[in-house]
Every structure is written in structure tokens, then in C-alpha cells.
PDB file of N, CA and C in Angstrom:
ATOM      1  N   MET A   1       0.823  -1.197   0.000  1.00  0.00           N
ATOM      2  CA  MET A   1       0.000   0.000   0.000  1.00  0.00           C
ATOM      3  C   MET A   1       0.863   1.255   0.000  1.00  0.00           C
ATOM      4  N   ASN A   2       1.953   1.183   0.670  1.00  0.00           N
ATOM      5  CA  ASN A   2       2.862   2.300   0.697  1.00  0.00           C
ATOM      6  C   ASN A   2       3.458   2.569  -0.687  1.00  0.00           C
ATOM      7  N   VAL A   3       3.696   1.485  -1.418  1.00  0.00           N
ATOM      8  CA  VAL A   3       4.242   1.626  -2.764  1.00  0.00           C
ATOM      9  C   VAL A   3       3.233   2.297  -3.676  1.00  0.00           C
ATOM     10  N   ASN A   4       1.954   1.864  -3.584  1.00  0.00           N
ATOM     11  CA  ASN A   4       0.923   2.484  -4.409  1.00  0.00           C
ATOM     12  C   ASN A   4       0.764   3.957  -4.093  1.00  0.00           C
ATOM     13  N   MET A   5       0.847   4.273  -2.844  1.00  0.00           N
ATOM     14  CA  MET A   5       0.675   5.656  -2.434  1.00  0.00           C
ATOM     15  C   MET A   5       1.804   6.530  -3.005  1.00  0.00           C
ATOM     16  N   SER A   6       3.030   6.023  -2.891  1.00  0.00           N
ATOM     17  CA  SER A   6       4.149   6.819  -3.416  1.00  0.00           C
ATOM     18  C   SER A   6       4.068   6.906  -4.936  1.00  0.00           C
ATOM     19  N   SER A   7       3.618   5.823  -5.558  1.00  0.00           N
ATOM     20  CA  SER A   7       3.510   5.842  -7.010  1.00  0.00           C
ATOM     21  C   SER A   7       2.424   6.805  -7.456  1.00  0.00           C
ATOM     22  N   SER A   8       1.299   6.838  -6.752  1.00  0.00           N
ATOM     23  CA  SER A   8       0.232   7.760  -7.138  1.00  0.00           C
ATOM     24  C   SER A   8       0.627   9.194  -6.854  1.00  0.00           C
ATOM     25  N   SER A   9       1.363   9.414  -5.764  1.00  0.00           N
ATOM     26  CA  SER A   9       1.785  10.780  -5.493  1.00  0.00           C
ATOM     27  C   SER A   9       2.826  11.228  -6.511  1.00  0.00           C
ATOM     28  N   SER A  10       3.695  10.301  -6.952  1.00  0.00           N
ATOM     29  CA  SER A  10       4.683  10.686  -7.957  1.00  0.00           C
ATOM     30  C   SER A  10       4.016  10.927  -9.306  1.00  0.00           C
ATOM     31  N   SER A  11       2.979  10.148  -9.627  1.00  0.00           N
ATOM     32  CA  SER A  11       2.304  10.369 -10.901  1.00  0.00           C
ATOM     33  C   SER A  11       1.531  11.670 -10.886  1.00  0.00           C
ATOM     34  N   SER A  12       0.949  12.028  -9.736  1.00  0.00           N
ATOM     35  CA  SER A  12       0.235  13.297  -9.678  1.00  0.00           C
ATOM     36  C   SER A  12       1.214  14.459  -9.742  1.00  0.00           C
ATOM     37  N   SER A  13       2.414  14.292  -9.129  1.00  0.00           N
ATOM     38  CA  SER A  13       3.393  15.371  -9.209  1.00  0.00           C
ATOM     39  C   SER A  13       3.953  15.469 -10.619  1.00  0.00           C
ATOM     40  N   SER A  14       4.120  14.332 -11.299  1.00  0.00           N
ATOM     41  CA  SER A  14       4.626  14.391 -12.672  1.00  0.00           C
ATOM     42  C   SER A  14       3.587  14.985 -13.611  1.00  0.00           C
ATOM     43  N   SER A  15       2.297  14.713 -13.366  1.00  0.00           N
ATOM     44  CA  SER A  15       1.275  15.299 -14.229  1.00  0.00           C
ATOM     45  C   SER A  15       1.183  16.799 -13.995  1.00  0.00           C
ATOM     46  N   SER A  16       1.345  17.253 -12.753  1.00  0.00           N
ATOM     47  CA  SER A  16       1.326  18.691 -12.513  1.00  0.00           C
ATOM     48  C   SER A  16       2.575  19.331 -13.092  1.00  0.00           C
ATOM     49  N   SER A  17       3.679  18.580 -13.043  1.00  0.00           N
ATOM     50  CA  SER A  17       4.924  19.074 -13.631  1.00  0.00           C
ATOM     51  C   SER A  17       4.779  19.210 -15.145  1.00  0.00           C
ATOM     52  N   SER A  18       4.130  18.217 -15.800  1.00  0.00           N
ATOM     53  CA  SER A  18       3.953  18.288 -17.246  1.00  0.00           C
ATOM     54  C   SER A  18       3.001  19.405 -17.637  1.00  0.00           C
ATOM     55  N   SER A  19       1.984  19.669 -16.813  1.00  0.00           N
ATOM     56  CA  SER A  19       1.079  20.771 -17.139  1.00  0.00           C
ATOM     57  C   SER A  19       1.794  22.100 -17.018  1.00  0.00           C
ATOM     58  N   ASN A  20       2.722  22.211 -16.043  1.00  0.00           N
ATOM     59  CA  ASN A  20       3.531  23.434 -15.948  1.00  0.00           C
ATOM     60  C   ASN A  20       4.431  23.569 -17.160  1.00  0.00           C
ATOM     61  N   ARG A  21       4.990  22.451 -17.626  1.00  0.00           N
ATOM     62  CA  ARG A  21       5.859  22.478 -18.793  1.00  0.00           C
ATOM     63  C   ARG A  21       5.073  22.939 -20.019  1.00  0.00           C
ATOM     64  N   LEU A  22       3.849  22.475 -20.170  1.00  0.00           N
ATOM     65  CA  LEU A  22       3.043  22.885 -21.320  1.00  0.00           C
ATOM     66  C   LEU A  22       2.758  24.379 -21.275  1.00  0.00           C
ATOM     67  N   GLN A  23       2.448  24.878 -20.094  1.00  0.00           N
ATOM     68  CA  GLN A  23       2.185  26.308 -19.979  1.00  0.00           C
ATOM     69  C   GLN A  23       3.443  27.112 -20.262  1.00  0.00           C
ATOM     70  N   ASN A  24       4.579  26.623 -19.781  1.00  0.00           N
ATOM     71  CA  ASN A  24       5.828  27.346 -20.008  1.00  0.00           C
ATOM     72  C   ASN A  24       6.299  27.207 -21.453  1.00  0.00           C
ATOM     73  N   GLY A  25       5.910  26.130 -22.138  1.00  0.00           N
ATOM     74  CA  GLY A  25       6.365  25.908 -23.499  1.00  0.00           C
ATOM     75  C   GLY A  25       5.566  26.667 -24.541  1.00  0.00           C
ATOM     76  N   ARG A  26       4.393  27.111 -24.213  1.00  0.00           N
ATOM     77  CA  ARG A  26       3.545  27.811 -25.173  1.00  0.00           C
ATOM     78  C   ARG A  26       3.933  29.271 -25.293  1.00  0.00           C
ATOM     79  N   ALA A  27       3.707  29.802 -26.448  1.00  0.00           N
ATOM     80  CA  ALA A  27       3.925  31.227 -26.655  1.00  0.00           C
ATOM     81  C   ALA A  27       2.791  31.978 -25.975  1.00  0.00           C
ATOM     82  N   HIS A  28       3.146  33.035 -25.286  1.00  0.00           N
ATOM     83  CA  HIS A  28       2.119  33.818 -24.609  1.00  0.00           C
ATOM     84  C   HIS A  28       1.229  34.543 -25.608  1.00  0.00           C
ATOM     85  N   ASP A  29       1.838  34.995 -26.677  1.00  0.00           N
ATOM     86  CA  ASP A  29       1.087  35.685 -27.725  1.00  0.00           C
ATOM     87  C   ASP A  29       1.473  35.071 -29.075  1.00  0.00           C
ATOM     88  N   PRO A  30       0.615  34.235 -29.650  1.00  0.00           N
ATOM     89  CA  PRO A  30       0.959  33.559 -30.904  1.00  0.00           C
ATOM     90  C   PRO A  30       1.273  34.511 -32.052  1.00  0.00           C
ATOM     91  N   VAL A  31       0.626  35.653 -32.088  1.00  0.00           N
ATOM     92  CA  VAL A  31       0.873  36.613 -33.170  1.00  0.00           C
ATOM     93  C   VAL A  31       2.302  37.149 -33.075  1.00  0.00           C
ATOM     94  N   LYS A  32       2.711  37.495 -31.855  1.00  0.00           N
ATOM     95  CA  LYS A  32       4.074  37.992 -31.674  1.00  0.00           C
ATOM     96  C   LYS A  32       5.096  36.901 -31.966  1.00  0.00           C
ATOM     97  N   PHE A  33       4.756  35.669 -31.639  1.00  0.00           N
ATOM     98  CA  PHE A  33       5.655  34.551 -31.927  1.00  0.00           C
ATOM     99  C   PHE A  33       5.871  34.422 -33.435  1.00  0.00           C
ATOM    100  N   LEU A  34       4.795  34.493 -34.212  1.00  0.00           N
ATOM    101  CA  LEU A  34       4.918  34.405 -35.674  1.00  0.00           C
ATOM    102  C   LEU A  34       5.675  35.596 -36.240  1.00  0.00           C
ATOM    103  N   GLN A  35       5.430  36.781 -35.695  1.00  0.00           N
ATOM    104  CA  GLN A  35       6.152  37.958 -36.159  1.00  0.00           C
ATOM    105  C   GLN A  35       7.646  37.838 -35.864  1.00  0.00           C
ATOM    106  N   ALA A  36       7.973  37.310 -34.688  1.00  0.00           N
ATOM    107  CA  ALA A  36       9.379  37.133 -34.331  1.00  0.00           C
ATOM    108  C   ALA A  36      10.040  36.093 -35.232  1.00  0.00           C
ATOM    109  N   THR A  37       9.316  35.031 -35.551  1.00  0.00           N
ATOM    110  CA  THR A  37       9.854  34.004 -36.446  1.00  0.00           C
ATOM    111  C   THR A  37      10.124  34.582 -37.823  1.00  0.00           C
ATOM    112  N   GLU A  38       9.195  35.378 -38.327  1.00  0.00           N
ATOM    113  CA  GLU A  38       9.374  36.005 -39.637  1.00  0.00           C
ATOM    114  C   GLU A  38      10.535  36.998 -39.617  1.00  0.00           C
ATOM    115  N   GLN A  39      10.676  37.740 -38.513  1.00  0.00           N
ATOM    116  CA  GLN A  39      11.776  38.699 -38.406  1.00  0.00           C
ATOM    117  C   GLN A  39      13.123  37.987 -38.381  1.00  0.00           C
ATOM    118  N   ARG A  40      13.206  36.862 -37.666  1.00  0.00           N
ATOM    119  CA  ARG A  40      14.448  36.097 -37.643  1.00  0.00           C
ATOM    120  C   ARG A  40      14.792  35.590 -39.041  1.00  0.00           C
ATOM    121  N   ALA A  41      13.776  35.169 -39.789  1.00  0.00           N
ATOM    122  CA  ALA A  41      14.011  34.701 -41.160  1.00  0.00           C
ATOM    123  C   ALA A  41      14.525  35.846 -42.029  1.00  0.00           C
ATOM    124  N   ARG A  42      13.963  37.041 -41.848  1.00  0.00           N
ATOM    125  CA  ARG A  42      14.430  38.199 -42.621  1.00  0.00           C
ATOM    126  C   ARG A  42      15.875  38.545 -42.261  1.00  0.00           C
ATOM    127  N   GLU A  43      16.181  38.524 -40.956  1.00  0.00           N
ATOM    128  CA  GLU A  43      17.548  38.829 -40.516  1.00  0.00           C
ATOM    129  C   GLU A  43      18.540  37.816 -41.082  1.00  0.00           C
ATOM    130  N   ARG A  44      18.154  36.548 -41.099  1.00  0.00           N
ATOM    131  CA  ARG A  44      19.015  35.501 -41.641  1.00  0.00           C
ATOM    132  C   ARG A  44      19.246  35.738 -43.126  1.00  0.00           C
ATOM    133  N   GLN A  45      18.196  36.110 -43.843  1.00  0.00           N
ATOM    134  CA  GLN A  45      18.329  36.352 -45.286  1.00  0.00           C
ATOM    135  C   GLN A  45      19.220  37.562 -45.565  1.00  0.00           C
ATOM    136  N   VAL A  46      19.094  38.605 -44.755  1.00  0.00           N
ATOM    137  CA  VAL A  46      19.955  39.783 -44.915  1.00  0.00           C
ATOM    138  C   VAL A  46      21.411  39.402 -44.689  1.00  0.00           C
ATOM    139  N   ALA A  47      21.668  38.579 -43.660  1.00  0.00           N
ATOM    140  CA  ALA A  47      23.043  38.142 -43.382  1.00  0.00           C
ATOM    141  C   ALA A  47      23.599  37.334 -44.551  1.00  0.00           C
ATOM    142  N   TYR A  48      22.805  36.439 -45.109  1.00  0.00           N
ATOM    143  CA  TYR A  48      23.259  35.631 -46.246  1.00  0.00           C
ATOM    144  C   TYR A  48      23.540  36.495 -47.467  1.00  0.00           C
ATOM    145  N   GLU A  49      22.674  37.454 -47.725  1.00  0.00           N
ATOM    146  CA  GLU A  49      22.866  38.331 -48.884  1.00  0.00           C
ATOM    147  C   GLU A  49      24.092  39.217 -48.710  1.00  0.00           C
ATOM    148  N   THR A  50      24.345  39.647 -47.470  1.00  0.00           N
ATOM    149  CA  THR A  50      25.538  40.448 -47.202  1.00  0.00           C
ATOM    150  C   THR A  50      26.788  39.657 -47.534  1.00  0.00           C
ATOM    151  N   VAL A  51      26.823  38.400 -47.103  1.00  0.00           N
ATOM    152  CA  VAL A  51      27.967  37.544 -47.397  1.00  0.00           C
ATOM    153  C   VAL A  51      28.090  37.329 -48.903  1.00  0.00           C
ATOM    154  N   ARG A  52      26.982  37.127 -49.571  1.00  0.00           N
ATOM    155  CA  ARG A  52      27.017  36.902 -51.014  1.00  0.00           C
ATOM    156  C   ARG A  52      27.586  38.114 -51.750  1.00  0.00           C
ATOM    157  N   ILE A  53      27.166  39.310 -51.340  1.00  0.00           N
ATOM    158  CA  ILE A  53      27.648  40.542 -51.978  1.00  0.00           C
ATOM    159  C   ILE A  53      29.140  40.740 -51.711  1.00  0.00           C
ATOM    160  N   LEU A  54      29.562  40.478 -50.465  1.00  0.00           N
ATOM    161  CA  LEU A  54      30.982  40.633 -50.146  1.00  0.00           C
ATOM    162  C   LEU A  54      31.834  39.618 -50.905  1.00  0.00           C
ATOM    163  N   ARG A  55      31.342  38.399 -51.034  1.00  0.00           N
ATOM    164  CA  ARG A  55      32.071  37.374 -51.796  1.00  0.00           C
ATOM    165  C   ARG A  55      32.206  37.805 -53.259  1.00  0.00           C
ATOM    166  N   LYS A  56      31.134  38.372 -53.787  1.00  0.00           N
ATOM    167  CA  LYS A  56      31.154  38.858 -55.176  1.00  0.00           C
ATOM    168  C   LYS A  56      32.190  39.969 -55.339  1.00  0.00           C
ATOM    169  N   ASP A  57      32.292  40.862 -54.334  1.00  0.00           N
ATOM    170  CA  ASP A  57      33.290  41.929 -54.378  1.00  0.00           C
ATOM    171  C   ASP A  57      34.716  41.375 -54.362  1.00  0.00           C
ATOM    172  N   VAL A  58      34.946  40.332 -53.561  1.00  0.00           N
ATOM    173  CA  VAL A  58      36.270  39.709 -53.501  1.00  0.00           C
ATOM    174  C   VAL A  58      36.622  39.093 -54.852  1.00  0.00           C
ATOM    175  N   ILE A  59      35.691  38.364 -55.430  1.00  0.00           N
ATOM    176  CA  ILE A  59      35.943  37.726 -56.730  1.00  0.00           C
ATOM    177  C   ILE A  59      36.217  38.773 -57.797  1.00  0.00           C
ATOM    178  N   GLU A  60      35.429  39.839 -57.783  1.00  0.00           N
ATOM    179  CA  GLU A  60      35.613  40.916 -58.768  1.00  0.00           C
ATOM    180  C   GLU A  60      36.979  41.576 -58.597  1.00  0.00           C
ATOM    181  N   CYS A  61      37.387  41.802 -57.371  1.00  0.00           N
ATOM    182  CA  CYS A  61      38.681  42.423 -57.109  1.00  0.00           C
ATOM    183  C   CYS A  61      39.815  41.506 -57.566  1.00  0.00           C
ATOM    184  N   TYR A  62      39.702  40.207 -57.289  1.00  0.00           N
ATOM    185  CA  TYR A  62      40.726  39.249 -57.728  1.00  0.00           C
ATOM    186  C   TYR A  62      40.866  39.262 -59.248  1.00  0.00           C
ATOM    187  N   ARG A  63      39.758  39.282 -59.941  1.00  0.00           N
ATOM    188  CA  ARG A  63      39.793  39.256 -61.407  1.00  0.00           C
ATOM    189  C   ARG A  63      40.361  40.560 -61.967  1.00  0.00           C
ATOM    190  N   LYS A  64      40.014  41.668 -61.334  1.00  0.00           N
ATOM    191  CA  LYS A  64      40.460  42.961 -61.820  1.00  0.00           C
ATOM    192  C   LYS A  64      41.955  43.172 -61.576  1.00  0.00           C
ATOM    193  N   GLU A  65      42.424  42.782 -60.401  1.00  0.00           N
ATOM    194  CA  GLU A  65      43.812  43.059 -60.022  1.00  0.00           C
ATOM    195  C   GLU A  65      44.802  41.999 -60.498  1.00  0.00           C
ATOM    196  N   GLY A  66      44.333  40.811 -60.798  1.00  0.00           N
ATOM    197  CA  GLY A  66      45.224  39.764 -61.305  1.00  0.00           C
ATOM    198  C   GLY A  66      46.259  39.333 -60.287  1.00  0.00           C
ATOM    199  N   VAL A  67      47.531  39.373 -60.684  1.00  0.00           N
ATOM    200  CA  VAL A  67      48.591  38.884 -59.802  1.00  0.00           C
ATOM    201  C   VAL A  67      48.844  39.811 -58.618  1.00  0.00           C
ATOM    202  N   ASN A  68      48.351  41.024 -58.669  1.00  0.00           N
ATOM    203  CA  ASN A  68      48.537  41.976 -57.567  1.00  0.00           C
ATOM    204  C   ASN A  68      47.420  41.896 -56.530  1.00  0.00           C
ATOM    205  N   HIS A  69      46.588  40.893 -56.622  1.00  0.00           N
ATOM    206  CA  HIS A  69      45.438  40.837 -55.720  1.00  0.00           C
ATOM    207  C   HIS A  69      45.835  40.689 -54.256  1.00  0.00           C
ATOM    208  N   TYR A  70      47.027  40.176 -53.976  1.00  0.00           N
ATOM    209  CA  TYR A  70      47.460  40.055 -52.579  1.00  0.00           C
ATOM    210  C   TYR A  70      47.554  41.418 -51.909  1.00  0.00           C
ATOM    211  N   ASP A  71      48.036  42.398 -52.649  1.00  0.00           N
ATOM    212  CA  ASP A  71      48.190  43.742 -52.091  1.00  0.00           C
ATOM    213  C   ASP A  71      46.932  44.590 -52.260  1.00  0.00           C
ATOM    214  N   LYS A  72      46.343  44.532 -53.434  1.00  0.00           N
ATOM    215  CA  LYS A  72      45.240  45.436 -53.763  1.00  0.00           C
ATOM    216  C   LYS A  72      43.899  45.045 -53.139  1.00  0.00           C
ATOM    217  N   CYS A  73      43.673  43.761 -52.886  1.00  0.00           N
ATOM    218  CA  CYS A  73      42.364  43.295 -52.408  1.00  0.00           C
ATOM    219  C   CYS A  73      42.350  42.980 -50.913  1.00  0.00           C
ATOM    220  N   ARG A  74      43.365  43.410 -50.221  1.00  0.00           N
ATOM    221  CA  ARG A  74      43.473  43.089 -48.802  1.00  0.00           C
ATOM    222  C   ARG A  74      42.275  43.615 -48.007  1.00  0.00           C
ATOM    223  N   ASP A  75      41.886  44.855 -48.232  1.00  0.00           N
ATOM    224  CA  ASP A  75      40.771  45.460 -47.478  1.00  0.00           C
ATOM    225  C   ASP A  75      39.454  44.732 -47.753  1.00  0.00           C
ATOM    226  N   VAL A  76      39.219  44.418 -49.008  1.00  0.00           N
ATOM    227  CA  VAL A  76      37.981  43.725 -49.387  1.00  0.00           C
ATOM    228  C   VAL A  76      37.940  42.345 -48.741  1.00  0.00           C
ATOM    229  N   CYS A  77      39.067  41.656 -48.762  1.00  0.00           N
ATOM    230  CA  CYS A  77      39.126  40.307 -48.174  1.00  0.00           C
ATOM    231  C   CYS A  77      38.971  40.350 -46.662  1.00  0.00           C
ATOM    232  N   GLU A  78      39.550  41.360 -46.016  1.00  0.00           N
ATOM    233  CA  GLU A  78      39.411  41.479 -44.559  1.00  0.00           C
ATOM    234  C   GLU A  78      37.959  41.744 -44.164  1.00  0.00           C
ATOM    235  N   LYS A  79      37.286  42.578 -44.934  1.00  0.00           N
ATOM    236  CA  LYS A  79      35.880  42.857 -44.654  1.00  0.00           C
ATOM    237  C   LYS A  79      35.048  41.581 -44.785  1.00  0.00           C
ATOM    238  N   TYR A  80      35.291  40.825 -45.837  1.00  0.00           N
ATOM    239  CA  TYR A  80      34.596  39.549 -46.055  1.00  0.00           C
ATOM    240  C   TYR A  80      34.906  38.562 -44.928  1.00  0.00           C
ATOM    241  N   TYR A  81      36.167  38.460 -44.566  1.00  0.00           N
ATOM    242  CA  TYR A  81      36.586  37.528 -43.523  1.00  0.00           C
ATOM    243  C   TYR A  81      35.953  37.885 -42.177  1.00  0.00           C
ATOM    244  N   ASN A  82      35.933  39.170 -41.835  1.00  0.00           N
ATOM    245  CA  ASN A  82      35.363  39.599 -40.548  1.00  0.00           C
ATOM    246  C   ASN A  82      33.875  39.303 -40.448  1.00  0.00           C
ATOM    247  N   VAL A  83      33.172  39.338 -41.559  1.00  0.00           N
ATOM    248  CA  VAL A  83      31.741  39.012 -41.536  1.00  0.00           C
ATOM    249  C   VAL A  83      31.542  37.497 -41.452  1.00  0.00           C
ATOM    250  N   VAL A  84      32.354  36.749 -42.181  1.00  0.00           N
ATOM    251  CA  VAL A  84      32.168  35.301 -42.252  1.00  0.00           C
ATOM    252  C   VAL A  84      32.493  34.614 -40.928  1.00  0.00           C
ATOM    253  N   ILE A  85      33.470  35.107 -40.190  1.00  0.00           N
ATOM    254  CA  ILE A  85      33.861  34.422 -38.957  1.00  0.00           C
ATOM    255  C   ILE A  85      32.905  34.692 -37.799  1.00  0.00           C
ATOM    256  N   LYS A  86      32.017  35.665 -37.939  1.00  0.00           N
ATOM    257  CA  LYS A  86      31.054  35.945 -36.874  1.00  0.00           C
ATOM    258  C   LYS A  86      30.076  34.785 -36.733  1.00  0.00           C
ATOM    259  N   LYS A  87      29.567  34.635 -35.532  1.00  0.00           N
ATOM    260  CA  LYS A  87      28.570  33.602 -35.291  1.00  0.00           C
ATOM    261  C   LYS A  87      27.333  33.887 -36.137  1.00  0.00           C
ATOM    262  N   ASP A  88      26.856  32.907 -36.833  1.00  0.00           N
ATOM    263  CA  ASP A  88      25.694  33.018 -37.722  1.00  0.00           C
ATOM    264  C   ASP A  88      25.860  34.123 -38.754  1.00  0.00           C
ATOM    265  N   VAL A  89      27.060  34.316 -39.216  1.00  0.00           N
ATOM    266  CA  VAL A  89      27.424  35.249 -40.280  1.00  0.00           C
ATOM    267  C   VAL A  89      26.918  36.660 -40.011  1.00  0.00           C
ATOM    268  N   GLY A  90      27.015  37.089 -38.767  1.00  0.00           N
ATOM    269  CA  GLY A  90      26.629  38.453 -38.426  1.00  0.00           C
ATOM    270  C   GLY A  90      25.145  38.676 -38.302  1.00  0.00           C
ATOM    271  N   GLN A  91      24.384  37.631 -38.224  1.00  0.00           N
ATOM    272  CA  GLN A  91      22.937  37.756 -38.103  1.00  0.00           C
ATOM    273  C   GLN A  91      22.574  38.399 -36.764  1.00  0.00           C
ATOM    274  N   VAL A  92      21.625  39.292 -36.764  1.00  0.00           N
ATOM    275  CA  VAL A  92      21.178  39.956 -35.549  1.00  0.00           C
ATOM    276  C   VAL A  92      20.331  38.973 -34.743  1.00  0.00           C
ATOM    277  N   HIS A  93      20.637  38.860 -33.453  1.00  0.00           N
ATOM    278  CA  HIS A  93      19.899  37.950 -32.587  1.00  0.00           C
ATOM    279  C   HIS A  93      19.096  38.722 -31.556  1.00  0.00           C
ATOM    280  N   PRO A  94      17.973  38.157 -31.128  1.00  0.00           N
ATOM    281  CA  PRO A  94      17.222  38.805 -30.050  1.00  0.00           C
ATOM    282  C   PRO A  94      18.000  38.731 -28.742  1.00  0.00           C
ATOM    283  N   ASP A  95      17.590  39.501 -27.781  1.00  0.00           N
ATOM    284  CA  ASP A  95      18.244  39.527 -26.482  1.00  0.00           C
ATOM    285  C   ASP A  95      17.637  38.435 -25.607  1.00  0.00           C
ATOM    286  N   TRP A  96      18.225  37.228 -25.676  1.00  0.00           N
ATOM    287  CA  TRP A  96      17.685  36.098 -24.923  1.00  0.00           C
ATOM    288  C   TRP A  96      18.006  36.237 -23.448  1.00  0.00           C
ATOM    289  N   ALA A  97      17.105  35.750 -22.594  1.00  0.00           N
ATOM    290  CA  ALA A  97      17.360  35.740 -21.160  1.00  0.00           C
ATOM    291  C   ALA A  97      18.460  34.741 -20.834  1.00  0.00           C
ATOM    292  N   ASP A  98      18.391  33.552 -21.435  1.00  0.00           N
ATOM    293  CA  ASP A  98      19.393  32.508 -21.220  1.00  0.00           C
ATOM    294  C   ASP A  98      20.155  32.304 -22.525  1.00  0.00           C
ATOM    295  N   LYS A  99      21.277  32.965 -22.677  1.00  0.00           N
ATOM    296  CA  LYS A  99      22.015  32.949 -23.941  1.00  0.00           C
ATOM    297  C   LYS A  99      22.593  31.570 -24.263  1.00  0.00           C
ATOM    298  N   ALA A 100      22.921  30.784 -23.247  1.00  0.00           N
ATOM    299  CA  ALA A 100      23.476  29.451 -23.484  1.00  0.00           C
ATOM    300  C   ALA A 100      22.437  28.533 -24.115  1.00  0.00           C
ATOM    301  N   LYS A 101      21.178  28.715 -23.768  1.00  0.00           N
ATOM    302  CA  LYS A 101      20.107  27.880 -24.290  1.00  0.00           C
ATOM    303  C   LYS A 101      19.869  28.137 -25.783  1.00  0.00           C
ATOM    304  N   HIS A 102      20.053  29.368 -26.212  1.00  0.00           N
ATOM    305  CA  HIS A 102      19.776  29.774 -27.593  1.00  0.00           C
ATOM    306  C   HIS A 102      21.061  30.097 -28.329  1.00  0.00           C
ATOM    307  N   ASP A 103      22.089  29.266 -28.170  1.00  0.00           N
ATOM    308  CA  ASP A 103      23.375  29.566 -28.764  1.00  0.00           C
ATOM    309  C   ASP A 103      23.342  29.485 -30.271  1.00  0.00           C
ATOM    310  N   GLY A 104      22.723  28.462 -30.814  1.00  0.00           N
ATOM    311  CA  GLY A 104      22.621  28.336 -32.265  1.00  0.00           C
ATOM    312  C   GLY A 104      21.180  28.261 -32.685  1.00  0.00           C
ATOM    313  N   TRP A 105      20.921  28.475 -33.962  1.00  0.00           N
ATOM    314  CA  TRP A 105      19.524  28.424 -34.424  1.00  0.00           C
ATOM    315  C   TRP A 105      19.306  27.208 -35.169  1.00  0.00           C
TER     316      TRP A 105
END
């Protein structure tokens, strides 16, 4: 009887725990959640396009300068490199409360 009692109390605590998890897992405002998702997608696309444009500038500079590209294209390459090495290619991120939890997308 003691085992049943502990098992029923643990199941009731786990069910209350799961109901808390469901409440905590839901978006408080679904409209804002969708808007935030769309904004993140736009930010990601802007970051990708920025990298694409910078890569195009590097290629154009290499072709234009030929064998002198080591000296002449240094600034263009540094700009491209500084953007590429950033986390998520320089994509703007929201201000998360727990940054470790939302490290990557």
C-alpha cells in the first residue's frame, strides 16, 4: 500500500509538472511569436545576402587586379573575412534571457 501511495503521489506530481511544462512551453502571444519568427528569417536572409555581396566583391577584385590581388584586395578580403567568422554570419539575434540555451539556431 505504501508503494501504491508513493507511485500515485509521484504520478500526480509528474502530471502537474507536465502541465507546468506545457504552460511554459507555449507562446504567450501567438501573433508575436509568428512575427518574431518572420523577423528572424528576414535577418538571416539579410546576413546571407551580405555575405554573397561581399564574396562577389572579392571575386571581382581578384579578377580585376590579377597577380597583384594580394596587395590590392586586402581590405575587401578582410571585410569579407570579418563578416564570415562571426557567429551566424553576423545575423542579428534577439536579447535572450538565457544565452546558453539559444546559442545556435
